[in-house]
mmCIF file of C-alpha atoms and ligand atoms in Angstrom:
data_model
loop_
_atom_site.group_PDB
_atom_site.id
_atom_site.type_symbol
_atom_site.label_atom_id
_atom_site.label_comp_id
_atom_site.label_asym_id
_atom_site.label_seq_id
_atom_site.Cartn_x
_atom_site.Cartn_y
_atom_site.Cartn_z
ATOM 1 C CA MET A 14 0.000 -0.001 0.000
ATOM 2 C CA LYS A 15 1.293 3.482 -0.932
ATOM 3 C CA LYS A 16 0.582 6.371 1.410
ATOM 4 C CA ILE A 17 -0.687 9.643 -0.002
ATOM 5 C CA VAL A 18 -0.969 13.058 1.626
ATOM 6 C CA VAL A 19 -3.249 15.444 -0.289
ATOM 7 C CA LEU A 20 -2.924 19.230 -0.013
ATOM 8 C CA ILE A 21 -5.957 21.323 -0.886
ATOM 9 C CA SER A 22 -7.147 24.918 -0.511
ATOM 10 C CA GLY A 23 -10.789 24.875 -1.570
ATOM 11 C CA ARG A 24 -13.571 22.794 -3.020
ATOM 12 C CA GLY A 25 -11.637 19.529 -3.152
ATOM 13 C CA SER A 26 -13.349 18.036 -6.201
ATOM 14 C CA ASN A 27 -10.053 16.555 -7.425
ATOM 15 C CA LEU A 28 -9.500 14.972 -4.020
ATOM 16 C CA ARG A 29 -12.974 13.534 -4.351
ATOM 17 C CA ALA A 30 -12.227 12.126 -7.807
ATOM 18 C CA VAL A 31 -9.160 10.344 -6.413
ATOM 19 C CA VAL A 32 -11.025 8.983 -3.388
ATOM 20 C CA GLU A 33 -13.973 7.810 -5.484
ATOM 21 C CA ALA A 34 -11.681 6.011 -7.937
ATOM 22 C CA ARG A 35 -10.885 3.573 -5.100
ATOM 23 C CA ILE A 36 -7.373 3.011 -6.377
ATOM 24 C CA ALA A 37 -5.929 -0.284 -5.246
ATOM 25 C CA GLN A 38 -2.568 0.137 -3.500
ATOM 26 C CA ALA A 39 -3.338 3.787 -2.603
ATOM 27 C CA GLU A 40 -4.275 5.024 0.838
ATOM 28 C CA ILE A 41 -4.953 8.687 1.581
ATOM 29 C CA VAL A 42 -3.422 9.052 5.018
ATOM 30 C CA ALA A 43 -4.104 12.774 5.462
ATOM 31 C CA VAL A 44 -5.735 15.778 3.820
ATOM 32 C CA ILE A 45 -4.185 19.129 4.687
ATOM 33 C CA SER A 46 -5.570 22.569 3.880
ATOM 34 C CA ASN A 47 -4.091 26.030 4.284
ATOM 35 C CA GLN A 48 -7.652 27.380 4.451
ATOM 36 C CA ALA A 49 -9.717 26.503 7.524
ATOM 37 C CA ASN A 50 -12.989 26.879 5.623
ATOM 38 C CA ALA A 51 -12.031 24.750 2.609
ATOM 39 C CA GLN A 52 -15.112 22.827 1.463
ATOM 40 C CA GLY A 53 -12.985 19.822 0.562
ATOM 41 C CA LEU A 54 -11.807 19.517 4.144
ATOM 42 C CA GLN A 55 -15.310 19.075 5.460
ATOM 43 C CA TRP A 56 -16.065 16.485 2.790
ATOM 44 C CA ALA A 57 -12.840 14.602 3.635
ATOM 45 C CA ALA A 58 -13.727 14.545 7.332
ATOM 46 C CA GLU A 59 -17.187 13.200 6.481
ATOM 47 C CA GLN A 60 -15.495 10.361 4.605
ATOM 48 C CA GLY A 61 -13.531 9.521 7.713
ATOM 49 C CA LEU A 62 -10.234 10.794 6.330
ATOM 50 C CA THR A 63 -7.730 12.443 8.671
ATOM 51 C CA THR A 64 -7.697 16.206 8.132
ATOM 52 C CA HIS A 65 -5.456 19.053 9.243
ATOM 53 C CA VAL A 66 -5.508 22.812 8.832
ATOM 54 C CA ILE A 67 -2.333 24.850 8.705
ATOM 55 C CA GLU A 68 -3.293 28.430 8.015
ATOM 56 C CA HIS A 69 -0.556 30.212 6.112
ATOM 57 C CA SER A 70 -1.827 33.566 7.412
ATOM 58 C CA LYS A 71 -0.753 32.596 10.949
ATOM 59 C CA PHE A 72 2.936 32.373 9.995
ATOM 60 C CA ILE A 73 5.472 35.176 9.855
ATOM 61 C CA ASP A 74 6.845 34.063 6.512
ATOM 62 C CA ARG A 75 6.616 31.363 3.839
ATOM 63 C CA GLU A 76 9.609 29.465 5.234
ATOM 64 C CA GLU A 77 7.962 29.005 8.643
ATOM 65 C CA PHE A 78 4.739 27.846 6.995
ATOM 66 C CA ASP A 79 6.612 25.390 4.780
ATOM 67 C CA HIS A 80 8.640 24.030 7.719
ATOM 68 C CA THR A 81 5.481 23.350 9.694
ATOM 69 C CA LEU A 82 3.936 21.689 6.656
ATOM 70 C CA ILE A 83 7.020 19.485 6.186
ATOM 71 C CA ARG A 84 6.982 18.408 9.846
ATOM 72 C CA LEU A 85 3.308 17.471 9.641
ATOM 73 C CA ILE A 86 3.623 15.654 6.301
ATOM 74 C CA ASP A 87 6.782 13.777 7.312
ATOM 75 C CA GLY A 88 4.927 12.374 10.320
ATOM 76 C CA TYR A 89 2.955 10.303 7.808
ATOM 77 C CA GLN A 90 5.976 9.128 5.806
ATOM 78 C CA PRO A 91 4.027 9.396 2.557
ATOM 79 C CA ASP A 92 5.080 7.914 -0.775
ATOM 80 C CA LEU A 93 3.246 10.693 -2.609
ATOM 81 C CA VAL A 94 2.315 14.277 -1.790
ATOM 82 C CA LEU A 95 -0.459 15.483 -4.059
ATOM 83 C CA LEU A 96 -1.265 19.152 -4.671
ATOM 84 C CA ALA A 97 -4.951 19.055 -5.633
ATOM 85 C CA GLY A 98 -6.018 22.672 -5.936
ATOM 86 C CA PHE A 99 -3.405 23.842 -3.438
ATOM 87 C CA MET A 100 -2.995 27.590 -3.827
ATOM 88 C CA ARG A 101 0.263 28.491 -2.036
ATOM 89 C CA ILE A 102 3.609 28.676 -3.789
ATOM 90 C CA LEU A 103 6.056 26.347 -2.046
ATOM 91 C CA SER A 104 9.709 27.026 -1.241
ATOM 92 C CA SER A 105 12.561 25.340 -3.103
ATOM 93 C CA GLU A 106 13.391 23.557 0.127
ATOM 94 C CA PHE A 107 9.906 22.033 0.259
ATOM 95 C CA CYS A 108 10.007 20.961 -3.397
ATOM 96 C CA LEU A 109 13.459 19.415 -3.095
ATOM 97 C CA HIS A 110 12.544 17.633 0.146
ATOM 98 C CA TYR A 111 9.791 15.764 -1.743
ATOM 99 C CA ALA A 112 11.574 15.539 -5.104
ATOM 100 C CA GLY A 113 10.095 12.770 -7.243
ATOM 101 C CA LYS A 114 7.087 12.318 -4.989
ATOM 102 C CA LEU A 115 5.373 15.689 -5.264
ATOM 103 C CA ILE A 116 2.697 16.010 -7.961
ATOM 104 C CA ASN A 117 0.474 18.968 -8.933
ATOM 105 C CA ILE A 118 -2.582 19.326 -11.130
ATOM 106 C CA HIS A 119 -2.630 22.608 -12.997
ATOM 107 C CA PRO A 120 -5.540 23.952 -15.042
ATOM 108 C CA SER A 121 -3.738 24.818 -18.287
ATOM 109 C CA LEU A 122 -1.779 23.143 -21.041
ATOM 110 C CA LEU A 123 1.703 23.898 -19.726
ATOM 111 C CA PRO A 124 4.088 25.444 -20.604
ATOM 112 C CA SER A 125 1.326 27.879 -21.545
ATOM 113 C CA PHE A 126 -0.132 29.833 -18.650
ATOM 114 C CA PRO A 127 1.751 28.852 -15.516
ATOM 115 C CA GLY A 128 0.525 30.551 -12.327
ATOM 116 C CA LEU A 129 -2.945 31.916 -11.707
ATOM 117 C CA HIS A 130 -6.048 32.891 -13.762
ATOM 118 C CA THR A 131 -5.298 30.319 -16.441
ATOM 119 C CA HIS A 132 -8.763 30.151 -18.029
ATOM 120 C CA GLU A 133 -9.043 33.922 -18.275
ATOM 121 C CA ARG A 134 -5.632 34.060 -19.951
ATOM 122 C CA ALA A 135 -6.434 31.231 -22.385
ATOM 123 C CA LEU A 136 -9.633 33.029 -23.418
ATOM 124 C CA GLU A 137 -7.873 36.391 -23.747
ATOM 125 C CA SER A 138 -5.197 34.776 -25.907
ATOM 126 C CA GLY A 139 -7.809 33.411 -28.286
ATOM 127 C CA CYS A 140 -6.699 29.812 -27.738
ATOM 128 C CA ARG A 141 -8.830 27.119 -29.360
ATOM 129 C CA LEU A 142 -7.680 24.463 -26.902
ATOM 130 C CA ALA A 143 -7.391 24.499 -23.124
ATOM 131 C CA GLY A 144 -6.804 21.730 -20.630
ATOM 132 C CA CYS A 145 -4.933 20.539 -17.623
ATOM 133 C CA THR A 146 -1.433 19.333 -16.866
ATOM 134 C CA ILE A 147 -0.306 16.955 -14.160
ATOM 135 C CA HIS A 148 3.368 17.360 -13.387
ATOM 136 C CA PHE A 149 6.069 16.601 -10.856
ATOM 137 C CA VAL A 150 6.714 19.716 -8.806
ATOM 138 C CA THR A 151 10.116 21.357 -8.870
ATOM 139 C CA PRO A 152 11.136 24.775 -7.494
ATOM 140 C CA LYS A 153 10.314 26.298 -10.896
ATOM 141 C CA LEU A 154 6.616 27.201 -10.646
ATOM 142 C CA ASP A 155 4.527 24.873 -12.834
ATOM 143 C CA GLY A 156 7.764 23.960 -14.625
ATOM 144 C CA GLY A 157 8.434 20.382 -13.496
ATOM 145 C CA PRO A 158 8.365 17.226 -15.685
ATOM 146 C CA ILE A 159 4.941 16.695 -17.280
ATOM 147 C CA ILE A 160 3.230 13.396 -16.520
ATOM 148 C CA ALA A 161 -0.074 13.775 -18.362
ATOM 149 C CA GLN A 162 -2.189 16.357 -20.141
ATOM 150 C CA GLY A 163 -5.806 16.511 -21.184
ATOM 151 C CA ALA A 164 -7.148 18.950 -23.773
ATOM 152 C CA VAL A 165 -10.638 20.358 -24.351
ATOM 153 C CA PRO A 166 -11.943 22.727 -27.038
ATOM 154 C CA ILE A 167 -12.627 26.394 -26.375
ATOM 155 C CA PHE A 168 -15.880 27.583 -27.948
ATOM 156 C CA ASP A 169 -16.738 31.113 -29.079
ATOM 157 C CA HIS A 170 -19.354 31.559 -26.381
ATOM 158 C CA ASP A 171 -17.142 30.306 -23.530
ATOM 159 C CA THR A 172 -16.740 32.226 -20.300
ATOM 160 C CA VAL A 173 -14.200 31.556 -17.542
ATOM 161 C CA GLU A 174 -16.909 29.523 -15.779
ATOM 162 C CA THR A 175 -17.947 27.329 -18.711
ATOM 163 C CA LEU A 176 -14.336 26.681 -19.652
ATOM 164 C CA ALA A 177 -13.286 25.926 -16.056
ATOM 165 C CA GLN A 178 -16.119 23.410 -15.815
ATOM 166 C CA ARG A 179 -15.038 21.639 -19.030
ATOM 167 C CA VAL A 180 -11.406 21.508 -17.915
ATOM 168 C CA LEU A 181 -12.354 20.281 -14.445
ATOM 169 C CA LYS A 182 -14.119 17.293 -15.972
ATOM 170 C CA ILE A 183 -10.920 16.039 -17.586
ATOM 171 C CA GLU A 184 -8.952 16.851 -14.426
ATOM 172 C CA HIS A 185 -11.218 14.382 -12.625
ATOM 173 C CA GLN A 186 -10.561 11.730 -15.272
ATOM 174 C CA LEU A 187 -6.820 12.214 -15.522
ATOM 175 C CA LEU A 188 -5.771 12.642 -11.885
ATOM 176 C CA PRO A 189 -6.916 9.205 -10.637
ATOM 177 C CA GLN A 190 -5.166 7.614 -13.641
ATOM 178 C CA VAL A 191 -1.909 9.364 -12.795
ATOM 179 C CA VAL A 192 -2.157 8.480 -9.115
ATOM 180 C CA ASN A 193 -2.766 4.874 -10.131
ATOM 181 C CA ASP A 194 0.291 4.947 -12.413
ATOM 182 C CA PHE A 195 2.427 6.505 -9.679
ATOM 183 C CA VAL A 196 1.470 4.021 -6.959
ATOM 184 C CA SER A 197 2.024 1.185 -9.453
ATOM 185 C CA ASP A 198 5.619 2.452 -9.951
ATOM 186 C CA ARG A 199 5.017 3.031 -13.663
ATOM 187 C CA LEU A 200 6.400 6.577 -13.817
ATOM 188 C CA GLU A 201 10.052 7.291 -14.396
ATOM 189 C CA ILE A 202 11.543 10.789 -14.556
ATOM 190 C CA LYS A 203 14.221 11.128 -17.258
ATOM 191 C CA GLY A 204 15.508 14.677 -17.343
ATOM 192 C CA ASN A 205 12.504 16.858 -18.000
ATOM 193 C CA ARG A 206 10.448 14.001 -19.415
ATOM 194 C CA VAL A 207 8.374 11.332 -17.752
ATOM 195 C CA ILE A 208 8.317 7.803 -19.144
ATOM 196 C CA ARG A 209 5.227 5.731 -18.479
ATOM 197 C CA HIS A 210 5.987 2.025 -18.252
ATOM 198 C CA SER A 211 3.011 -0.169 -18.911
ATOM 199 C CA ASP A 212 2.965 -3.465 -17.057
ATOM 200 C CA ALA A 213 3.050 -6.925 -18.614
ATOM 201 C CA THR A 214 -0.665 -7.547 -18.211
ATOM 202 C CA GLN A 215 -1.453 -4.359 -20.054
ATOM 203 C CA ASP A 216 0.998 -5.188 -22.816
ATOM 204 C CA GLU A 217 -0.707 -8.541 -23.270
ATOM 205 C CA GLU A 218 -4.076 -6.842 -23.385
ATOM 206 C CA ALA A 219 -2.775 -4.418 -25.995
ATOM 207 C CA ASN A 220 -1.407 -7.297 -28.108
ATOM 208 C CA LEU A 221 -4.745 -9.043 -27.949
ATOM 209 C CA LEU A 222 -6.390 -5.930 -29.272
ATOM 210 C CA ASN A 223 -3.936 -5.532 -32.159
HETATM 211 N N1 NHR B 20 5.442 25.561 -5.726
HETATM 212 C C1 NHR B 20 6.504 25.363 -6.490
HETATM 213 N N2 NHR B 20 7.690 25.704 -5.975
HETATM 214 N N3 NHR B 20 6.457 24.847 -7.737
HETATM 215 C C2 NHR B 20 5.272 24.551 -8.267
HETATM 216 O O1 NHR B 20 5.232 24.055 -9.500
HETATM 217 C C3 NHR B 20 4.077 24.767 -7.531
HETATM 218 C C4 NHR B 20 4.223 25.283 -6.238
HETATM 219 C C5 NHR B 20 3.091 25.545 -5.445
HETATM 220 C C6 NHR B 20 1.839 25.341 -5.945
HETATM 221 C C7 NHR B 20 0.308 24.815 -7.805
HETATM 222 C C8 NHR B 20 0.167 26.001 -8.794
HETATM 223 C C9 NHR B 20 -0.827 25.756 -9.882
HETATM 224 O O2 NHR B 20 -1.089 24.629 -10.272
HETATM 225 C C10 NHR B 20 1.678 24.862 -7.242
HETATM 226 C C11 NHR B 20 2.798 24.545 -8.031
HETATM 227 C C12 NHR B 20 -0.500 28.861 -6.425
HETATM 228 C C13 NHR B 20 0.078 29.932 -7.084
HETATM 229 C C14 NHR B 20 0.092 31.314 -6.492
HETATM 230 O O3 NHR B 20 0.504 32.270 -7.125
HETATM 231 C C15 NHR B 20 0.668 29.697 -8.325
HETATM 232 C C16 NHR B 20 0.695 28.410 -8.850
HETATM 233 C C17 NHR B 20 0.096 27.348 -8.161
HETATM 234 C C18 NHR B 20 -0.490 27.598 -6.948
HETATM 235 N N4 NHR B 20 -0.341 31.467 -5.203
HETATM 236 C C19 NHR B 20 -0.352 32.720 -4.464
HETATM 237 C C20 NHR B 20 0.852 32.791 -3.501
HETATM 238 O O4 NHR B 20 1.226 33.928 -3.180
HETATM 239 C C21 NHR B 20 -1.586 32.835 -3.616
HETATM 240 C C22 NHR B 20 -2.843 32.842 -4.419
HETATM 241 C C23 NHR B 20 -4.115 32.622 -3.605
HETATM 242 O O5 NHR B 20 -4.053 32.383 -2.386
HETATM 243 O O6 NHR B 20 -5.181 32.643 -4.222
HETATM 244 O O7 NHR B 20 1.356 31.746 -3.058
HETATM 245 O O8 NHR B 20 -1.325 26.751 -10.453
HETATM 246 C C1 GAR B 21 -8.631 22.834 -10.136
HETATM 247 O O1 GAR B 21 -9.094 23.326 -11.359
HETATM 248 C C2 GAR B 21 -7.120 22.815 -10.124
HETATM 249 O O2 GAR B 21 -6.543 22.471 -11.348
HETATM 250 C C3 GAR B 21 -6.828 24.246 -9.810
HETATM 251 O O3 GAR B 21 -7.783 24.644 -8.872
HETATM 252 C C4 GAR B 21 -8.946 23.833 -9.015
HETATM 253 C C5 GAR B 21 -9.187 23.141 -7.709
HETATM 254 O O4 GAR B 21 -10.432 22.511 -7.721
HETATM 255 N N1 GAR B 21 -5.511 24.403 -9.272
HETATM 256 C C6 GAR B 21 -4.897 25.564 -9.276
HETATM 257 O O5 GAR B 21 -5.358 26.542 -9.806
HETATM 258 C C7 GAR B 21 -3.579 25.563 -8.562
HETATM 259 N N2 GAR B 21 -3.079 26.887 -8.583
HETATM 260 P P1 GAR B 21 -10.802 21.460 -6.591
HETATM 261 O O6 GAR B 21 -10.466 22.094 -5.238
HETATM 262 O O7 GAR B 21 -12.279 21.275 -6.752
HETATM 263 O O8 GAR B 21 -10.027 20.213 -6.835
#
């Protein structure tokens, strides 16, 4: 069984998608939010998951916040730390401490639109495609090795809300798949690329289909 700590800041619908996928070999050992009123936290508690709040606003600086977060997370000895709608930029120290086991889901097709307000920026840029990117986290914001991406069309009548909703749908499909791949040891980081190794059973299935 692989242990997962999930960091959230808000609604927690991606957390929910992962929980509801009932991934074999994956156990969510804690859900941590930097916002006390995060909706996702309440939902997690209702599911019987262990929850914690560490409010960033109560710390004198980012380093102190990150140190407290590291101490709490390390208590669980997780195999994977998942940023699922976590809205605080993390220090290099934090990212390096969890190198290779820290994954983020970002609502744009990186390397386009790192940072915030991605849907607004995609619409303003006249993009015809939008999507989400799941990547290993490195100190470079939204710049780590890409694991998976999902794309959706942008329509003429789209607003930030309609686009966000369309993107969120593929986030919910893709994130459980990536978590499953990670806990099955299928992902290998090679430089800035991620190789996905399929297992023997899958290869056989693929051959049968060919
Ligand atoms: N930290 C590092 N070092 N590297 C990454 O790739 C990170 C990261 C922390 C969070 C998620 C990211 C996203 O998917 C993420 C990736 C928050 C901000 C931000 O500007 C930017 C990117 C992401 C998350 N946060 C503001 C801050 O001052 C606060 C904004 C708010 O509270 O609403 O930290 O997009
Ligand atoms: C998701 O769209 C996620 O990609 C995005 O916030 C939303 C969280 O939704 N993440 C970021 O913008 C990170 N900066 P959720 O709380 O319902 O999972």
